[in-house]
XYZ file of C-alpha atoms in Angstrom:
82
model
C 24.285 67.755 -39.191
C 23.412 64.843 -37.202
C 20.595 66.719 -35.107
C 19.111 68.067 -38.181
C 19.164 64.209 -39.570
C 17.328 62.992 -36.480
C 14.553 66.037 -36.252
C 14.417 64.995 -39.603
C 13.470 61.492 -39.250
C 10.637 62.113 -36.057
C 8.535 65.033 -37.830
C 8.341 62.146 -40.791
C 7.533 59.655 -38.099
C 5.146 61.906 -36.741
C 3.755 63.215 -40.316
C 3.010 58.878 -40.846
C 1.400 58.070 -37.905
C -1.418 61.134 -38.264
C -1.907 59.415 -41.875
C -2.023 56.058 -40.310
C -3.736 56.007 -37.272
C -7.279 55.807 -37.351
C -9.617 57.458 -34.171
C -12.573 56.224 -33.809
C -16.118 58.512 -33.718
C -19.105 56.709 -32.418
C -22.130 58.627 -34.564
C -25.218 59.010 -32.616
C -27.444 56.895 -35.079
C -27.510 53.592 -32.715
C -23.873 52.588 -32.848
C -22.007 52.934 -36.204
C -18.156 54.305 -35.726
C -16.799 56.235 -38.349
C -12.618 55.455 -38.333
C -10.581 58.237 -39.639
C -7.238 59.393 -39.024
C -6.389 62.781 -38.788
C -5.168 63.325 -42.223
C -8.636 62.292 -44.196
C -6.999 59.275 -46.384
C -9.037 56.688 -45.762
C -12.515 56.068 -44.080
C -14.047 53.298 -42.463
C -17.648 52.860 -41.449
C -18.924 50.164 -39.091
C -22.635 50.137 -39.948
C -24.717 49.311 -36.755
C -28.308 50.985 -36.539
C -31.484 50.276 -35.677
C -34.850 52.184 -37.650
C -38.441 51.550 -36.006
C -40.300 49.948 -39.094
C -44.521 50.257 -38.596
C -44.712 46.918 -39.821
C -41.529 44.654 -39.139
C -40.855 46.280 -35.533
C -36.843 47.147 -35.975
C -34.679 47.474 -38.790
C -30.808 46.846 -38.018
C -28.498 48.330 -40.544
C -25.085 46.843 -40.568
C -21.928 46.301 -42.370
C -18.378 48.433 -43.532
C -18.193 50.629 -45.679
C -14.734 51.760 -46.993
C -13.387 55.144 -48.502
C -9.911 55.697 -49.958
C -9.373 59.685 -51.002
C -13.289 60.410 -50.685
C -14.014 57.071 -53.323
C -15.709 54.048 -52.308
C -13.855 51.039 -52.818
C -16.028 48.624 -50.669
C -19.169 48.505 -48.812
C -21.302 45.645 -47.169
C -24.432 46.671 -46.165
C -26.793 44.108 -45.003
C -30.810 44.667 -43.593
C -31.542 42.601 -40.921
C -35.047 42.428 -39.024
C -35.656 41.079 -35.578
């Protein structure tokens, strides 16, 4: 009974740290990560790109963007040119 108890209480351990931990995916865009653990819960984009522009030289893309379940809940996207 005790054994069981214990096997019990690891595979939940286990089952909530694949929901928790995130592992990060660098996308091949310039440098955004994409965070997501290996149960899809949550999301979390680091927005960091760069777009060749004719007239302003480079466009960088940045900011977070946040999904909980597939939904939005935030996102801070900001244009920046240099």
């Amino acid at each position: 009974m005790k054994k069981t108890k214990i096997i019990i209480i690891i595979c939940l351990l286990i089952a909530a740290l694949l929901c928790i931990v995130p592992i990060p995916i660098k996308l091949k865009d310039g440098g955004t990560t994409h965070l997501k653990p290996i149960v899809p819960m949550y999301e979390v984009y680091i927005y960091n790109t760069e777009t060749p522009d004719e007239n302003d030289g480079v466009i960088y893309k940045k900011g977070y963007g946040i999904y909980l379940f597939g939904v939005e809940i935030y996102e801070n996207i900001y244009y920046v040119n240099e």
